[in-house]
């Protein structure tokens, strides 16, 4: 019996040591947080439109193309209506994934439904952190656009002079920042990235569920004395590590350098008309509302969609989901997006 208890005690001590090592490694390296985040995103799926299969028959998803880049994951697909015989308004889409995860395939079904409305969509990948640090995604959008211009004859369905810049989650931040670079010369100088797209070629911007202020990210989920406080603290910890993985700066929360990532502080009236939406649950609704307020102050045309219902982050992709109150909020938002893009 004594031997049995010794074995149990030894196993428990080993488990404690292993847990301590895991926690220790998580604090000194970003990789455990990166792996955990990527695993979580790999489980993500969205409820497709009930008519998706018939819509899919109307649309072409191209082979995977490569754009010239010094960084990895430099691939894209073009999604467009069948029997297209002219250049279409072109949406360049940047996927989300907390800057360190995700893939263009995650949003492909939504892109198919959107392309069915008469648009060519360039659904791009980009190198993720921590392998590539900020501002790599911004550089890669430049590289993609250069590639599209240089190969205009090959991509005859693309109109590089009629562009919609769009992104979801982390991709929304990347796109908002990229648009600032194209429309605010002082901001382009600040971040040291050369503007690539003539501002007159940018028709509009789509921002889905994005964070727009890095300085609040690691604190926004902090709560005390609530049933979800443990989960909130885990999310807050991951947010800190994600910032380090993407920016390459473990002190990013206290460095003034990263003030440049707060989108609302650099808006000008030259920013294109914008469609912006977000949900309340584990998302960035308050940051979205603050950005909308600043846009309106600057005279920027903005269509903002917020609901009273408790909608989750990236709710807009769940085109087949009926909320408990009987509404399909994703479809309601999609209808508004259709109107926005037609104007």
CSV table of C-alpha atoms in Angstrom, one decimal:
chain,number,residue,atom,x,y,z
A,1,UNK,CA,0.0,0.0,0.0
A,2,UNK,CA,2.8,2.4,0.9
A,3,UNK,CA,4.4,1.6,-2.5
A,4,UNK,CA,1.1,2.4,-4.2
A,5,UNK,CA,0.9,5.8,-2.5
A,6,UNK,CA,4.5,6.6,-3.4
A,7,UNK,CA,3.7,5.9,-7.1
A,8,UNK,CA,0.6,8.1,-7.0
A,9,UNK,CA,2.6,10.9,-5.2
A,10,UNK,CA,5.3,10.6,-7.8
A,11,UNK,CA,2.8,10.9,-10.6
A,12,UNK,CA,1.2,13.9,-9.0
A,13,UNK,CA,4.6,15.6,-8.5
A,14,UNK,CA,5.5,14.9,-12.1
A,15,UNK,CA,2.2,16.4,-13.3
A,16,UNK,CA,2.8,19.5,-11.2
A,17,UNK,CA,6.3,19.9,-12.7
A,18,UNK,CA,5.0,19.4,-16.2
A,19,UNK,CA,2.2,22.0,-15.6
A,20,UNK,CA,4.8,24.4,-14.1
A,21,UNK,CA,7.0,24.0,-17.2
A,22,UNK,CA,4.1,24.6,-19.5
A,23,UNK,CA,3.2,27.8,-17.7
A,24,UNK,CA,6.8,28.9,-17.6
A,25,UNK,CA,7.4,28.3,-21.3
A,26,UNK,CA,4.1,30.1,-22.1
A,27,UNK,CA,5.5,33.2,-20.3
A,28,UNK,CA,8.9,33.2,-21.9
A,29,UNK,CA,7.9,32.2,-25.4
A,30,UNK,CA,5.0,33.3,-27.6
A,31,UNK,CA,4.8,30.0,-29.4
A,32,UNK,CA,2.5,28.2,-26.9
A,33,UNK,CA,0.0,31.1,-27.3
A,34,UNK,CA,0.5,31.0,-31.1
A,35,UNK,CA,-0.2,27.2,-31.2
A,36,UNK,CA,-3.2,27.5,-28.9
A,37,UNK,CA,-4.6,30.3,-31.1
A,38,UNK,CA,-4.0,28.5,-34.3
A,39,UNK,CA,-5.7,25.4,-32.9
A,40,UNK,CA,-8.7,27.4,-31.8
A,41,UNK,CA,-9.0,28.9,-35.3
A,42,UNK,CA,-8.7,25.5,-36.9
A,43,UNK,CA,-11.9,24.6,-35.2
A,44,UNK,CA,-13.8,27.6,-36.5
A,45,UNK,CA,-16.6,27.0,-38.9
A,46,UNK,CA,-19.5,29.1,-40.1
A,47,UNK,CA,-23.1,28.1,-41.0
A,48,UNK,CA,-23.5,28.6,-44.7
A,49,UNK,CA,-26.3,30.2,-46.6
A,50,UNK,CA,-29.1,27.7,-47.1
A,51,UNK,CA,-28.9,28.3,-50.9
A,52,UNK,CA,-25.1,27.9,-50.9
A,53,UNK,CA,-24.9,24.9,-53.3
A,54,UNK,CA,-26.9,26.6,-56.0
A,55,UNK,CA,-25.0,29.9,-55.5
A,56,UNK,CA,-21.7,28.0,-55.8
A,57,UNK,CA,-22.8,26.7,-59.2
A,58,UNK,CA,-22.9,30.3,-60.5
A,59,UNK,CA,-19.4,31.2,-59.4
A,60,UNK,CA,-15.8,30.3,-60.4
A,61,UNK,CA,-13.1,29.8,-57.7
A,62,UNK,CA,-9.8,30.1,-59.6
A,63,UNK,CA,-6.8,27.9,-59.0
A,64,UNK,CA,-4.4,29.2,-56.4
A,65,UNK,CA,-2.1,31.9,-57.8
A,66,UNK,CA,1.1,33.3,-56.4
A,67,UNK,CA,2.1,36.9,-56.1
A,68,UNK,CA,5.8,38.0,-56.0
A,69,UNK,CA,6.9,38.5,-52.4
A,70,UNK,CA,9.9,38.3,-50.2
A,71,UNK,CA,7.6,36.7,-47.6
A,72,UNK,CA,5.7,33.4,-47.4
A,73,UNK,CA,2.0,32.5,-47.8
A,74,UNK,CA,2.0,34.8,-50.9
A,75,UNK,CA,-1.0,33.1,-52.5
A,76,UNK,CA,-4.5,34.1,-53.6
A,77,UNK,CA,-7.6,32.9,-55.4
A,78,UNK,CA,-9.9,35.0,-57.6
A,79,UNK,CA,-13.6,34.3,-57.1
A,80,UNK,CA,-16.0,35.7,-59.7
A,81,UNK,CA,-19.3,35.0,-61.5
A,82,UNK,CA,-19.3,32.6,-64.4
A,83,UNK,CA,-19.5,33.9,-67.9
A,84,UNK,CA,-17.8,37.1,-66.9
A,85,UNK,CA,-16.7,39.0,-70.0
A,86,UNK,CA,-15.6,42.3,-68.5
A,87,UNK,CA,-13.6,43.7,-65.7
A,88,UNK,CA,-15.6,43.8,-62.5
A,89,UNK,CA,-15.5,45.9,-59.3
A,90,UNK,CA,-12.8,44.1,-57.4
A,91,UNK,CA,-12.8,43.3,-53.7
A,92,UNK,CA,-9.4,42.6,-52.1
A,93,UNK,CA,-10.1,40.6,-49.0
A,94,UNK,CA,-7.7,40.1,-46.0
A,95,UNK,CA,-8.7,37.3,-43.7
A,96,UNK,CA,-8.6,37.4,-39.9
A,97,UNK,CA,-6.9,35.2,-37.4
A,98,UNK,CA,-5.5,37.4,-34.7
A,99,UNK,CA,-2.5,38.3,-36.9
A,100,UNK,CA,-0.9,34.9,-36.2
A,101,UNK,CA,-3.5,32.4,-37.5
A,102,UNK,CA,-6.2,31.9,-40.1
A,103,UNK,CA,-6.2,31.3,-43.9
A,104,UNK,CA,-8.1,32.6,-46.9
A,105,UNK,CA,-10.0,29.3,-47.1
A,106,UNK,CA,-11.7,30.2,-43.8
A,107,UNK,CA,-13.8,32.9,-45.6
A,108,UNK,CA,-14.1,31.3,-49.0
A,109,UNK,CA,-17.7,30.4,-48.7
A,110,UNK,CA,-18.7,33.9,-47.8
A,111,UNK,CA,-16.6,35.2,-50.8
A,112,UNK,CA,-18.5,32.9,-53.1
A,113,UNK,CA,-21.8,34.3,-51.9
A,114,UNK,CA,-20.5,37.9,-52.3
A,115,UNK,CA,-19.0,37.3,-55.7
A,116,UNK,CA,-22.4,36.0,-56.9
A,117,UNK,CA,-23.6,39.6,-56.6
A,118,UNK,CA,-21.4,40.6,-59.5
A,119,UNK,CA,-17.9,41.2,-58.1
A,120,UNK,CA,-14.5,39.8,-58.6
A,121,UNK,CA,-12.9,39.0,-55.2
A,122,UNK,CA,-9.2,38.5,-54.6
A,123,UNK,CA,-9.0,36.4,-51.5
A,124,UNK,CA,-5.4,36.6,-50.3
A,125,UNK,CA,-3.1,34.9,-47.9
A,126,UNK,CA,-0.2,36.7,-46.1
A,127,UNK,CA,2.6,35.6,-43.9
A,128,UNK,CA,1.6,35.3,-40.2
A,129,UNK,CA,3.3,36.3,-37.0
A,130,UNK,CA,5.6,35.5,-35.4
A,131,UNK,CA,7.4,34.2,-38.5
A,132,UNK,CA,6.7,37.6,-40.1
A,133,UNK,CA,6.4,40.7,-38.0
A,134,UNK,CA,4.5,43.9,-38.5
A,135,UNK,CA,4.2,45.5,-41.1
A,136,UNK,CA,4.6,42.5,-43.3
A,137,UNK,CA,0.9,42.1,-44.2
A,138,UNK,CA,0.8,45.7,-45.3
A,139,UNK,CA,3.8,45.2,-47.6
A,140,UNK,CA,2.2,42.1,-49.0
A,141,UNK,CA,-1.0,43.9,-50.0
A,142,UNK,CA,1.2,46.3,-51.9
A,143,UNK,CA,3.0,43.3,-53.6
A,144,UNK,CA,-0.4,41.7,-54.4
A,145,UNK,CA,-1.7,44.9,-56.0
A,146,UNK,CA,1.5,45.3,-58.0
A,147,UNK,CA,1.1,41.7,-59.3
A,148,UNK,CA,-2.5,42.3,-60.3
A,149,UNK,CA,-1.6,45.4,-62.2
A,150,UNK,CA,1.4,43.8,-63.9
A,151,UNK,CA,-0.7,40.8,-65.0
A,152,UNK,CA,-3.9,42.7,-66.0
A,153,UNK,CA,-4.3,40.7,-69.2
A,154,UNK,CA,-4.1,37.4,-67.4
A,155,UNK,CA,-6.7,38.5,-64.8
A,156,UNK,CA,-9.2,40.1,-67.2
A,157,UNK,CA,-12.0,40.0,-64.6
A,158,UNK,CA,-10.1,42.3,-62.3
A,159,UNK,CA,-10.4,46.1,-62.4
A,160,UNK,CA,-7.4,47.5,-60.6
A,161,UNK,CA,-9.0,51.0,-60.9
A,162,UNK,CA,-12.2,50.1,-59.1
A,163,UNK,CA,-11.1,48.6,-55.8
A,164,UNK,CA,-12.9,47.7,-52.6
A,165,UNK,CA,-10.5,47.1,-49.7
A,166,UNK,CA,-12.0,44.6,-47.2
A,167,UNK,CA,-11.1,42.5,-44.2
A,168,UNK,CA,-12.5,40.7,-41.2
A,169,UNK,CA,-11.2,40.6,-37.6
A,170,UNK,CA,-7.4,41.2,-37.7
A,171,UNK,CA,-7.8,41.6,-41.4
A,172,UNK,CA,-10.1,44.5,-40.8
A,173,UNK,CA,-7.4,46.3,-38.8
A,174,UNK,CA,-4.8,45.5,-41.5
A,175,UNK,CA,-7.1,46.9,-44.2
A,176,UNK,CA,-8.0,50.0,-42.2
A,177,UNK,CA,-4.3,50.7,-41.7
A,178,UNK,CA,-3.6,50.0,-45.3
A,179,UNK,CA,-6.3,52.4,-46.4
A,180,UNK,CA,-4.7,55.1,-44.2
A,181,UNK,CA,-1.4,54.6,-46.0
A,182,UNK,CA,-3.1,55.1,-49.4
A,183,UNK,CA,-5.1,58.2,-48.3
A,184,UNK,CA,-2.9,60.0,-45.7
A,185,UNK,CA,0.6,60.9,-46.9
A,186,UNK,CA,1.8,61.8,-43.4
A,187,UNK,CA,0.7,58.5,-42.1
A,188,UNK,CA,2.5,56.7,-44.9
A,189,UNK,CA,5.6,58.5,-43.9
A,190,UNK,CA,5.1,57.6,-40.3
A,191,UNK,CA,4.9,53.9,-40.9
A,192,UNK,CA,7.5,54.0,-43.8
A,193,UNK,CA,5.4,52.3,-46.4
A,194,UNK,CA,5.0,53.6,-49.9
A,195,UNK,CA,1.3,54.1,-51.0
A,196,UNK,CA,0.6,51.8,-54.0
A,197,UNK,CA,-3.0,52.5,-55.0
A,198,UNK,CA,-4.2,55.8,-56.3
A,199,UNK,CA,-6.8,56.9,-53.8
A,200,UNK,CA,-9.2,57.7,-56.6
A,201,UNK,CA,-9.2,53.9,-57.5
A,202,UNK,CA,-10.5,52.9,-54.0
A,203,UNK,CA,-14.3,52.8,-54.2
A,204,UNK,CA,-14.9,51.8,-50.6
A,205,UNK,CA,-13.8,49.9,-47.5
A,206,UNK,CA,-15.4,47.0,-45.7
A,207,UNK,CA,-14.5,46.4,-42.0
A,208,UNK,CA,-16.0,43.3,-40.2
A,209,UNK,CA,-15.4,42.8,-36.5
A,210,UNK,CA,-12.0,44.4,-36.3
A,211,UNK,CA,-9.9,45.8,-33.5
A,212,UNK,CA,-8.8,49.3,-34.2
A,213,UNK,CA,-6.9,50.3,-31.0
A,214,UNK,CA,-4.0,48.0,-29.9
A,215,UNK,CA,-3.5,49.8,-26.6
A,216,UNK,CA,-6.9,48.5,-25.4
A,217,UNK,CA,-6.7,45.0,-26.7
A,218,UNK,CA,-4.9,43.3,-23.7
A,219,UNK,CA,-7.2,45.0,-21.2
A,220,UNK,CA,-10.6,44.8,-22.9
A,221,UNK,CA,-11.5,41.3,-21.6
A,222,UNK,CA,-10.3,41.9,-18.0
A,223,UNK,CA,-13.2,41.5,-15.5
A,224,UNK,CA,-13.4,40.7,-11.9
A,225,UNK,CA,-15.8,38.6,-9.8
A,226,UNK,CA,-17.8,37.2,-12.7
A,227,UNK,CA,-18.4,33.6,-13.7
A,228,UNK,CA,-16.4,34.2,-16.9
A,229,UNK,CA,-13.4,36.0,-15.3
A,230,UNK,CA,-11.1,33.0,-15.7
A,231,UNK,CA,-11.9,32.8,-19.4
A,232,UNK,CA,-11.6,36.5,-19.7
A,233,UNK,CA,-8.1,36.5,-18.1
A,234,UNK,CA,-7.0,33.7,-20.4
A,235,UNK,CA,-8.2,35.7,-23.4
A,236,UNK,CA,-6.4,38.8,-22.1
A,237,UNK,CA,-3.2,36.9,-21.6
A,238,UNK,CA,-3.4,35.5,-25.2
A,239,UNK,CA,-4.0,39.1,-26.5
A,240,UNK,CA,-0.8,40.2,-24.8
A,241,UNK,CA,1.2,37.3,-26.3
A,242,UNK,CA,-0.4,37.8,-29.7
A,243,UNK,CA,0.7,41.5,-29.7
A,244,UNK,CA,4.2,40.3,-28.9
A,245,UNK,CA,4.2,37.7,-31.7
A,246,UNK,CA,2.9,40.2,-34.3
A,247,UNK,CA,4.9,43.3,-33.3
A,248,UNK,CA,8.1,41.6,-32.1
A,249,UNK,CA,8.0,43.8,-29.0
A,250,UNK,CA,7.3,42.3,-25.6
A,251,UNK,CA,6.8,45.8,-24.2
A,252,UNK,CA,4.3,46.8,-26.9
A,253,UNK,CA,1.6,47.7,-24.3
A,254,UNK,CA,3.7,50.6,-22.9
A,255,UNK,CA,5.5,51.7,-26.0
A,256,UNK,CA,4.4,54.9,-27.7
A,257,UNK,CA,5.7,53.4,-31.0
A,258,UNK,CA,2.5,51.4,-31.4
A,259,UNK,CA,0.2,54.4,-31.1
A,260,UNK,CA,0.4,54.3,-34.9
A,261,UNK,CA,-1.9,51.3,-34.8
A,262,UNK,CA,-4.8,53.3,-33.4
A,263,UNK,CA,-6.8,53.9,-36.6
A,264,UNK,CA,-9.1,56.7,-35.5
A,265,UNK,CA,-6.2,59.0,-34.6
A,266,UNK,CA,-5.0,59.2,-38.3
A,267,UNK,CA,-8.2,59.5,-40.2
A,268,UNK,CA,-8.6,62.2,-42.8
A,269,UNK,CA,-11.6,63.2,-44.9
A,270,UNK,CA,-9.8,61.4,-47.8
A,271,UNK,CA,-10.7,58.0,-46.2
A,272,UNK,CA,-13.2,56.2,-48.6
A,273,UNK,CA,-16.8,55.5,-47.7
A,274,UNK,CA,-16.9,52.6,-45.2
A,275,UNK,CA,-19.1,49.7,-44.2
A,276,UNK,CA,-18.5,48.6,-40.6
A,277,UNK,CA,-20.2,46.1,-38.4
A,278,UNK,CA,-19.4,44.1,-35.2
A,279,UNK,CA,-21.1,42.0,-32.6
A,280,UNK,CA,-21.2,42.4,-28.8
A,281,UNK,CA,-19.8,39.1,-27.6
A,282,UNK,CA,-16.0,38.6,-27.4
A,283,UNK,CA,-15.5,41.1,-30.1
A,284,UNK,CA,-14.6,44.8,-30.6
A,285,UNK,CA,-17.9,46.6,-30.8
A,286,UNK,CA,-16.9,49.5,-28.7
A,287,UNK,CA,-13.7,50.1,-30.8
A,288,UNK,CA,-15.9,49.9,-33.9
A,289,UNK,CA,-18.3,52.5,-32.5
A,290,UNK,CA,-15.5,54.8,-31.6
A,291,UNK,CA,-14.1,54.6,-35.1
A,292,UNK,CA,-17.5,55.3,-36.6
A,293,UNK,CA,-17.9,58.4,-34.4
A,294,UNK,CA,-14.5,59.7,-35.5
A,295,UNK,CA,-15.3,58.9,-39.2
A,296,UNK,CA,-18.5,60.9,-39.0
A,297,UNK,CA,-16.6,63.8,-37.3
A,298,UNK,CA,-14.3,63.8,-40.3
A,299,UNK,CA,-17.1,63.8,-42.8
A,300,UNK,CA,-16.4,60.2,-44.0
A,301,UNK,CA,-19.5,58.4,-45.3
A,302,UNK,CA,-20.0,55.4,-43.2
A,303,UNK,CA,-22.7,52.6,-43.0
A,304,UNK,CA,-22.5,51.2,-39.5
A,305,UNK,CA,-24.4,48.1,-38.5
A,306,UNK,CA,-24.7,47.2,-34.8
A,307,UNK,CA,-27.5,45.2,-33.1
A,308,UNK,CA,-28.9,45.0,-29.6
A,309,UNK,CA,-28.8,41.2,-29.9
A,310,UNK,CA,-25.8,39.3,-28.3
A,311,UNK,CA,-24.0,38.5,-31.5
A,312,UNK,CA,-20.6,36.8,-31.4
A,313,UNK,CA,-17.4,37.8,-33.1
A,314,UNK,CA,-17.6,37.3,-36.9
A,315,UNK,CA,-21.4,36.8,-36.7
A,316,UNK,CA,-21.8,38.1,-40.2
A,317,UNK,CA,-20.3,34.9,-41.8
A,318,UNK,CA,-23.0,32.7,-40.3
A,319,UNK,CA,-25.5,33.3,-43.1
A,320,UNK,CA,-27.5,30.2,-42.1
A,321,UNK,CA,-27.9,31.0,-38.4
A,322,UNK,CA,-31.2,32.1,-37.0
A,323,UNK,CA,-30.8,33.9,-33.7
A,324,UNK,CA,-32.9,33.0,-30.7
A,325,UNK,CA,-35.1,36.1,-31.4
A,326,UNK,CA,-36.0,34.7,-34.8
A,327,UNK,CA,-33.7,37.0,-36.8
A,328,UNK,CA,-31.0,36.1,-39.2
A,329,UNK,CA,-28.6,39.0,-38.5
A,330,UNK,CA,-25.9,37.8,-40.9
A,331,UNK,CA,-28.4,37.9,-43.8
A,332,UNK,CA,-29.7,41.3,-42.6
A,333,UNK,CA,-26.2,42.7,-42.7
A,334,UNK,CA,-25.5,41.1,-46.1
A,335,UNK,CA,-28.6,42.8,-47.5
A,336,UNK,CA,-27.2,46.2,-46.3
A,337,UNK,CA,-23.8,45.3,-47.7
A,338,UNK,CA,-25.3,44.7,-51.1
A,339,UNK,CA,-26.9,48.1,-51.0
A,340,UNK,CA,-23.7,49.8,-49.9
A,341,UNK,CA,-21.7,48.2,-52.7
A,342,UNK,CA,-24.2,49.1,-55.4
A,343,UNK,CA,-24.3,52.8,-54.4
